[in-house]
Coordinates of C-alpha atoms and ligand atoms in Angstrom, one line a residue:
M575 CA -29.3 2.1 -2.7
N576 CA -26.1 4.1 -1.8
D577 CA -25.3 7.4 -3.4
I578 CA -21.6 6.8 -3.1
T579 CA -19.6 3.7 -2.3
I580 CA -15.9 4.0 -1.7
I581 CA -13.7 1.0 -2.2
G582 CA -10.5 1.3 -0.1
S583 CA -9.7 2.9 3.3
G584 CA -6.3 4.6 2.9
P585 CA -5.8 8.4 2.9
A586 CA -7.6 8.9 -0.5
G587 CA -10.8 6.9 0.5
L588 CA -11.0 8.4 4.0
T589 CA -10.5 12.0 2.9
A590 CA -13.2 11.6 0.3
A591 CA -15.5 10.1 2.9
I592 CA -14.9 13.0 5.3
Y593 CA -15.7 15.6 2.6
L594 CA -18.7 13.7 1.3
A595 CA -20.1 13.2 4.7
R596 CA -19.8 16.9 5.5
S597 CA -21.7 17.6 2.3
G598 CA -24.7 15.6 3.6
L599 CA -24.0 12.3 1.8
N600 CA -23.8 9.0 3.6
P601 CA -20.6 7.4 2.3
I602 CA -20.1 3.7 2.7
I603 CA -16.5 2.4 2.6
I604 CA -15.6 -1.1 1.7
S605 CA -12.4 -1.3 3.6
G606 CA -11.1 -4.8 3.2
E607 CA -10.6 -6.9 6.4
K608 CA -7.9 -4.5 7.7
P609 CA -8.8 -0.8 7.2
G610 CA -6.2 2.0 6.9
G611 CA -4.4 1.1 3.7
Q612 CA -0.6 0.7 3.4
L613 CA 0.2 3.4 6.0
I614 CA -1.3 1.4 8.9
N615 CA 1.8 -0.8 8.6
T616 CA 4.3 2.0 8.1
D617 CA 6.5 2.9 11.1
L618 CA 7.0 6.6 10.9
I619 CA 5.7 9.3 8.5
E620 CA 7.8 12.4 8.5
N621 CA 6.4 14.4 5.6
Y622 CA 2.7 14.7 6.3
P623 CA 2.2 18.4 6.9
G624 CA 1.4 19.2 10.5
F625 CA 3.1 16.1 11.9
K626 CA 6.9 16.3 12.1
S627 CA 6.9 12.6 12.9
I628 CA 3.9 10.3 13.4
K629 CA 3.4 6.6 13.4
G630 CA 1.5 5.4 10.3
A631 CA -1.0 3.5 12.5
D632 CA -1.7 6.7 14.6
L633 CA -2.3 8.8 11.5
M634 CA -4.6 6.3 9.9
I635 CA -6.5 5.6 13.1
S636 CA -7.2 9.3 13.4
M637 CA -8.4 9.4 9.8
L638 CA -10.6 6.4 10.3
E639 CA -12.1 7.9 13.5
H640 CA -12.7 11.2 11.7
A641 CA -14.6 9.6 8.9
E642 CA -16.5 7.3 11.3
D643 CA -17.5 10.2 13.6
L644 CA -19.0 12.0 10.6
G645 CA -21.2 9.0 9.9
T646 CA -19.2 6.9 7.3
K647 CA -20.2 3.3 7.4
F648 CA -17.5 0.6 7.1
L649 CA -17.9 -2.8 5.5
Y650 CA -14.9 -5.0 6.4
E651 CA -15.1 -6.9 3.1
S652 CA -13.3 -7.1 -0.2
V653 CA -14.7 -6.6 -3.7
D654 CA -14.9 -9.3 -6.3
S655 CA -16.3 -7.4 -9.3
I656 CA -18.3 -4.4 -10.3
S657 CA -20.9 -4.0 -13.1
K658 CA -23.2 -1.4 -14.5
N659 CA -26.9 -1.7 -15.3
N660 CA -29.3 1.2 -16.1
E661 CA -27.0 3.9 -14.8
L662 CA -26.5 2.1 -11.5
F663 CA -23.5 0.1 -10.3
Q664 CA -23.5 -3.3 -8.7
I665 CA -20.6 -4.2 -6.4
R666 CA -20.2 -8.0 -5.8
L667 CA -18.4 -8.6 -2.5
A668 CA -16.3 -11.6 -1.7
S669 CA -19.0 -12.8 0.6
D670 CA -21.3 -12.8 -2.5
D671 CA -23.4 -10.0 -1.1
L672 CA -24.4 -7.4 -3.7
I673 CA -24.4 -3.6 -3.2
E674 CA -26.2 -1.2 -5.5
T675 CA -24.8 2.3 -5.7
K676 CA -25.2 5.4 -7.9
S677 CA -21.4 6.2 -7.9
I678 CA -18.1 4.6 -7.0
L679 CA -14.8 5.9 -5.8
I680 CA -11.9 3.4 -6.2
A681 CA -9.1 4.1 -3.8
T682 CA -7.7 0.7 -3.4
G683 CA -4.0 1.6 -3.7
A684 CA -1.7 -1.2 -4.3
N685 CA -0.5 -4.6 -2.8
H686 CA 3.0 -5.7 -2.1
R687 CA 5.0 -6.9 -5.0
H688 CA 6.4 -10.5 -4.6
L689 CA 9.9 -11.7 -5.5
N690 CA 8.5 -14.8 -7.1
V691 CA 11.5 -17.0 -6.0
P692 CA 11.5 -20.5 -4.5
G693 CA 10.8 -20.4 -0.8
E694 CA 8.9 -17.1 -0.8
K695 CA 5.5 -18.6 -0.6
E696 CA 6.5 -21.6 1.5
F697 CA 8.0 -19.4 4.2
T698 CA 5.5 -16.6 4.2
N699 CA 4.8 -15.8 7.9
K700 CA 7.7 -18.2 8.8
G701 CA 10.4 -15.6 8.2
V702 CA 9.2 -14.0 5.0
S703 CA 7.3 -10.8 5.6
W704 CA 6.2 -7.6 3.9
C705 CA 5.9 -5.6 7.1
A706 CA 8.7 -4.9 9.6
T707 CA 6.4 -3.0 11.9
C708 CA 4.1 -6.0 12.2
D709 CA 6.7 -8.8 12.4
G710 CA 10.1 -7.2 13.2
A711 CA 9.9 -7.8 17.0
M712 CA 10.0 -11.6 16.4
Y713 CA 13.6 -11.2 15.1
R714 CA 15.1 -9.3 18.1
G715 CA 18.8 -10.0 18.2
K716 CA 18.8 -12.0 14.9
K717 CA 20.1 -11.3 11.5
V718 CA 17.6 -10.2 8.9
A719 CA 17.5 -8.9 5.3
V720 CA 15.5 -6.2 3.6
I721 CA 15.1 -6.5 -0.1
G722 CA 14.7 -3.3 -2.3
G723 CA 16.2 0.1 -2.7
G724 CA 13.3 2.5 -2.4
N725 CA 11.9 4.6 0.5
T726 CA 10.0 1.6 2.0
A727 CA 13.1 -0.7 2.0
V728 CA 15.2 2.0 3.7
M729 CA 12.5 2.7 6.3
E730 CA 12.1 -1.0 7.0
A731 CA 15.9 -1.4 7.4
L732 CA 16.2 1.5 9.8
F733 CA 13.2 0.2 11.8
L734 CA 14.7 -3.3 12.0
S735 CA 18.1 -2.0 13.0
N736 CA 16.6 -1.1 16.4
L737 CA 15.7 -4.7 17.0
A738 CA 18.0 -7.0 14.9
E739 CA 21.6 -7.9 15.5
K740 CA 22.3 -7.1 11.8
V741 CA 20.3 -6.0 8.8
Y742 CA 21.4 -6.7 5.2
L743 CA 19.9 -4.3 2.7
I744 CA 19.9 -6.2 -0.6
H745 CA 19.5 -4.1 -3.7
R746 CA 19.6 -5.2 -7.3
R747 CA 21.6 -2.0 -8.4
N748 CA 24.4 0.0 -6.8
M749 CA 22.3 3.1 -6.2
L750 CA 19.2 3.6 -4.1
R751 CA 16.0 5.0 -5.2
A752 CA 15.1 6.3 -1.7
E753 CA 15.1 10.0 -0.8
K754 CA 18.5 11.5 0.1
I755 CA 17.6 12.1 3.8
M756 CA 16.7 8.5 4.1
Q757 CA 19.9 7.4 2.4
E758 CA 22.0 9.5 4.8
R759 CA 20.3 7.9 7.8
L760 CA 20.9 4.4 6.3
F761 CA 24.6 5.0 5.6
E762 CA 25.2 6.4 9.1
N763 CA 23.7 3.2 10.7
N764 CA 26.4 0.7 11.5
K765 CA 24.0 -2.2 12.0
I766 CA 23.0 -2.1 8.3
E767 CA 25.2 -3.6 5.6
C768 CA 24.2 -2.8 2.0
V769 CA 24.7 -5.7 -0.4
W770 CA 24.8 -4.1 -3.9
N771 CA 24.0 -5.6 -7.3
A772 CA 22.5 -8.6 -5.6
Q773 CA 19.2 -10.5 -6.3
V774 CA 17.7 -13.1 -4.1
K775 CA 17.5 -16.4 -6.0
E776 CA 16.1 -18.7 -3.3
I777 CA 14.9 -18.5 0.3
L778 CA 16.1 -21.6 2.2
G779 CA 15.2 -23.3 5.5
K780 CA 13.5 -26.3 7.1
D781 CA 10.4 -25.1 9.0
K782 CA 11.4 -21.4 8.8
V783 CA 13.8 -19.2 7.0
E784 CA 17.4 -20.0 7.7
S785 CA 19.3 -18.4 4.8
I786 CA 19.0 -16.9 1.3
R787 CA 21.0 -17.7 -1.9
L788 CA 22.0 -14.7 -4.0
N789 CA 22.6 -14.5 -7.8
D790 CA 26.3 -15.0 -7.3
N791 CA 25.4 -18.2 -5.4
S792 CA 26.6 -16.8 -2.1
I793 CA 24.6 -17.8 1.0
L794 CA 23.6 -15.4 3.7
N795 CA 22.5 -17.0 7.0
L796 CA 19.6 -15.1 8.5
S797 CA 16.2 -15.5 10.2
A798 CA 13.9 -13.3 8.2
V799 CA 13.5 -11.6 4.8
F800 CA 11.5 -8.4 4.6
I801 CA 10.5 -7.8 1.0
A802 CA 10.0 -4.1 0.0
I803 CA 10.3 -4.0 -3.7
G804 CA 7.3 -1.8 -4.5
T805 CA 3.7 -2.5 -5.2
V806 CA 1.2 -3.7 -7.7
P807 CA -2.2 -2.1 -8.2
S808 CA -5.4 -3.5 -6.9
S809 CA -7.7 -2.9 -9.9
E810 CA -8.5 -6.4 -11.2
F811 CA -12.1 -6.2 -10.1
A812 CA -12.7 -3.1 -12.2
K813 CA -10.9 -4.0 -15.5
N814 CA -14.2 -4.7 -17.4
L815 CA -15.6 -1.2 -16.8
I816 CA -12.7 1.2 -16.8
D817 CA -9.5 1.9 -18.7
L818 CA -6.2 0.7 -17.1
D819 CA -2.7 1.4 -18.1
P820 CA -0.4 -1.5 -19.1
E821 CA 0.6 -2.0 -15.4
G822 CA -3.0 -2.1 -14.2
Y823 CA -3.2 1.4 -12.7
I824 CA -6.4 3.3 -13.4
I825 CA -6.3 6.0 -16.1
A826 CA -8.1 9.0 -14.7
N827 CA -8.5 12.6 -15.7
E828 CA -8.6 14.6 -12.4
T829 CA -10.1 11.5 -10.7
K830 CA -12.7 10.8 -13.4
T831 CA -12.3 7.4 -15.0
S832 CA -13.3 6.3 -18.5
C833 CA -16.7 5.2 -17.0
E834 CA -19.0 8.0 -16.0
G835 CA -19.9 7.6 -12.3
I836 CA -16.7 5.8 -11.4
F837 CA -13.9 7.9 -9.9
A838 CA -10.4 6.9 -8.7
A839 CA -8.0 8.5 -6.2
G840 CA -4.6 7.8 -4.6
D841 CA -1.9 5.3 -5.5
I842 CA -4.2 3.3 -7.8
V843 CA -4.3 6.2 -10.3
S844 CA -1.8 5.9 -13.2
G845 CA 1.0 8.4 -12.8
S846 CA 0.1 9.6 -9.4
L847 CA 2.7 10.6 -6.8
K848 CA 2.7 7.7 -4.3
Q849 CA 2.5 9.9 -1.3
A850 CA -0.2 10.1 1.5
I851 CA -0.7 13.8 1.1
Y852 CA -1.3 13.5 -2.6
A853 CA -3.7 10.6 -2.1
A854 CA -5.6 12.7 0.4
G855 CA -5.7 15.7 -2.0
Q856 CA -7.1 13.4 -4.8
G857 CA -9.7 12.1 -2.3
A858 CA -10.8 15.7 -1.7
L859 CA -10.9 16.5 -5.5
A860 CA -12.9 13.3 -6.2
S861 CA -15.5 14.3 -3.6
R862 CA -16.1 17.5 -5.5
Y863 CA -16.7 15.6 -8.8
I864 CA -18.8 13.0 -7.1
E865 CA -21.1 15.7 -5.7
E866 CA -21.4 17.2 -9.2
Y867 CA -22.2 13.8 -10.6
L868 CA -24.9 13.2 -8.0
G869 CA -26.3 16.6 -8.7
I870 CA -25.9 18.1 -5.2
R871 CA -23.4 20.8 -6.2
Ligands
LIG2192 P1 9.7 1.9 -5.1 O1 10.1 3.3 -4.9 O2 9.0 1.5 -6.4 O3 11.0 1.0 -5.0 C1 11.0 -0.3 -5.2 C2 12.4 -0.8 -5.1 O4 12.4 -2.3 -5.2 C3 13.4 -0.3 -6.1 O5 14.6 0.0 -5.5 C4 13.5 -1.4 -7.2 O6 14.7 -1.4 -7.8 C5 13.3 -2.6 -6.3 N1 12.7 -3.7 -7.0 C6 11.5 -3.7 -7.8 N2 11.3 -4.9 -8.3 C7 12.2 -5.7 -7.8 C8 12.5 -7.1 -8.0 N3 11.7 -7.9 -8.7 N4 13.6 -7.6 -7.4 C9 14.4 -6.8 -6.7 N5 14.2 -5.5 -6.5 C10 13.1 -4.9 -7.1 O7 8.7 1.3 -4.0 P2 8.5 1.8 -2.5 O8 9.8 1.9 -1.8 O9 7.6 0.8 -1.9 O10 7.9 3.2 -2.6 C11 6.7 3.3 -3.4 C12 6.3 4.8 -3.4 O11 5.9 5.2 -2.1 C13 7.4 5.7 -3.8 O12 6.9 6.7 -4.6 C14 8.0 6.2 -2.5 O13 8.6 7.4 -2.6 C15 6.7 6.3 -1.7 N6 7.0 6.1 -0.3 C16 7.2 7.3 0.4 C17 7.6 7.2 1.8 C18 7.8 8.5 2.5 O14 7.7 9.5 1.9 N7 8.0 8.5 3.8 C19 7.7 6.0 2.4 C20 7.5 4.8 1.7 C21 7.2 4.9 0.3 P3 15.2 -0.3 -8.8 O15 15.6 0.8 -8.0 O16 16.4 -1.0 -9.4 O17 14.1 -0.1 -9.7

């Protein structure tokens, strides 16, 4: 029987684990196969206080080690469903194992959004990617495209410009959503060409990506497509027990969900600022409410 089980191992889940462990609890984190959340695949983070510039993987490895050194146990599994019985929660894992716990913190963040166009599924890992840091090196000296107009898309394009011959940034509007400082770096970079008011209609190739077709039927020859069009929440497993907003984000009042004993923190929370520092702050706040719920504070 666990006192607290944390689902998700990004900044929110790890911060909560650090605080809870220091309060004498023995948190367990169900981290998925690859711990560290979205930031583990982020090239550089330049707005986490205390670090002018740090690789996402380095920041997350430090947080993982910090939580582990304090006694947090990690289960490298994913969650299928959760249920409640007699004030206790049951967490069914994908392996079919069952965990019983007095309380739960959901800090699962979000998964990559897909374009849902022909070729996307077929060429996944054959030129279609959601992570330039992971796959960019394979396209050294080649032409690639990044899809999207937010911070992630601009960061991916800038990262790829160090490797690729040319980077197309393809955005459906004529104005970026990314922060001004990121836009300035993008526009200064002569390896990046912005393709405005454009949507990918099809990803084409034989065994791997060779080109894309845009909405005006023009064809761009290239070797890889990096999709950075935002995220969708990972909350499906909890929808029977807690209230979600229409997009599937968890509705929470200061990390307390509609089900007593279940807490939520980080990007998975409806209306939250999608920033690592905010997620970490919510993790700290959740730990306080979890301790109150468990009666140790
Ligand atoms: P985002 O800000 O939601 O941007 C998604 C982009 O993809 C938007 O430009 C959107 O276009 C476009 N898009 C969405 N659906 C599309 C579709 N079906 N087809 C084509 N384009 C589509 O997502 P994000 O860039 O991943 O960032 C998520 C959050 O994390 C944001 O709050 C961001 O500030 C934060 N973040 C911060 C940092 C940092 O601070 N260093 C780094 C990365 C991310 P429209 O603009 O037309 O809607």
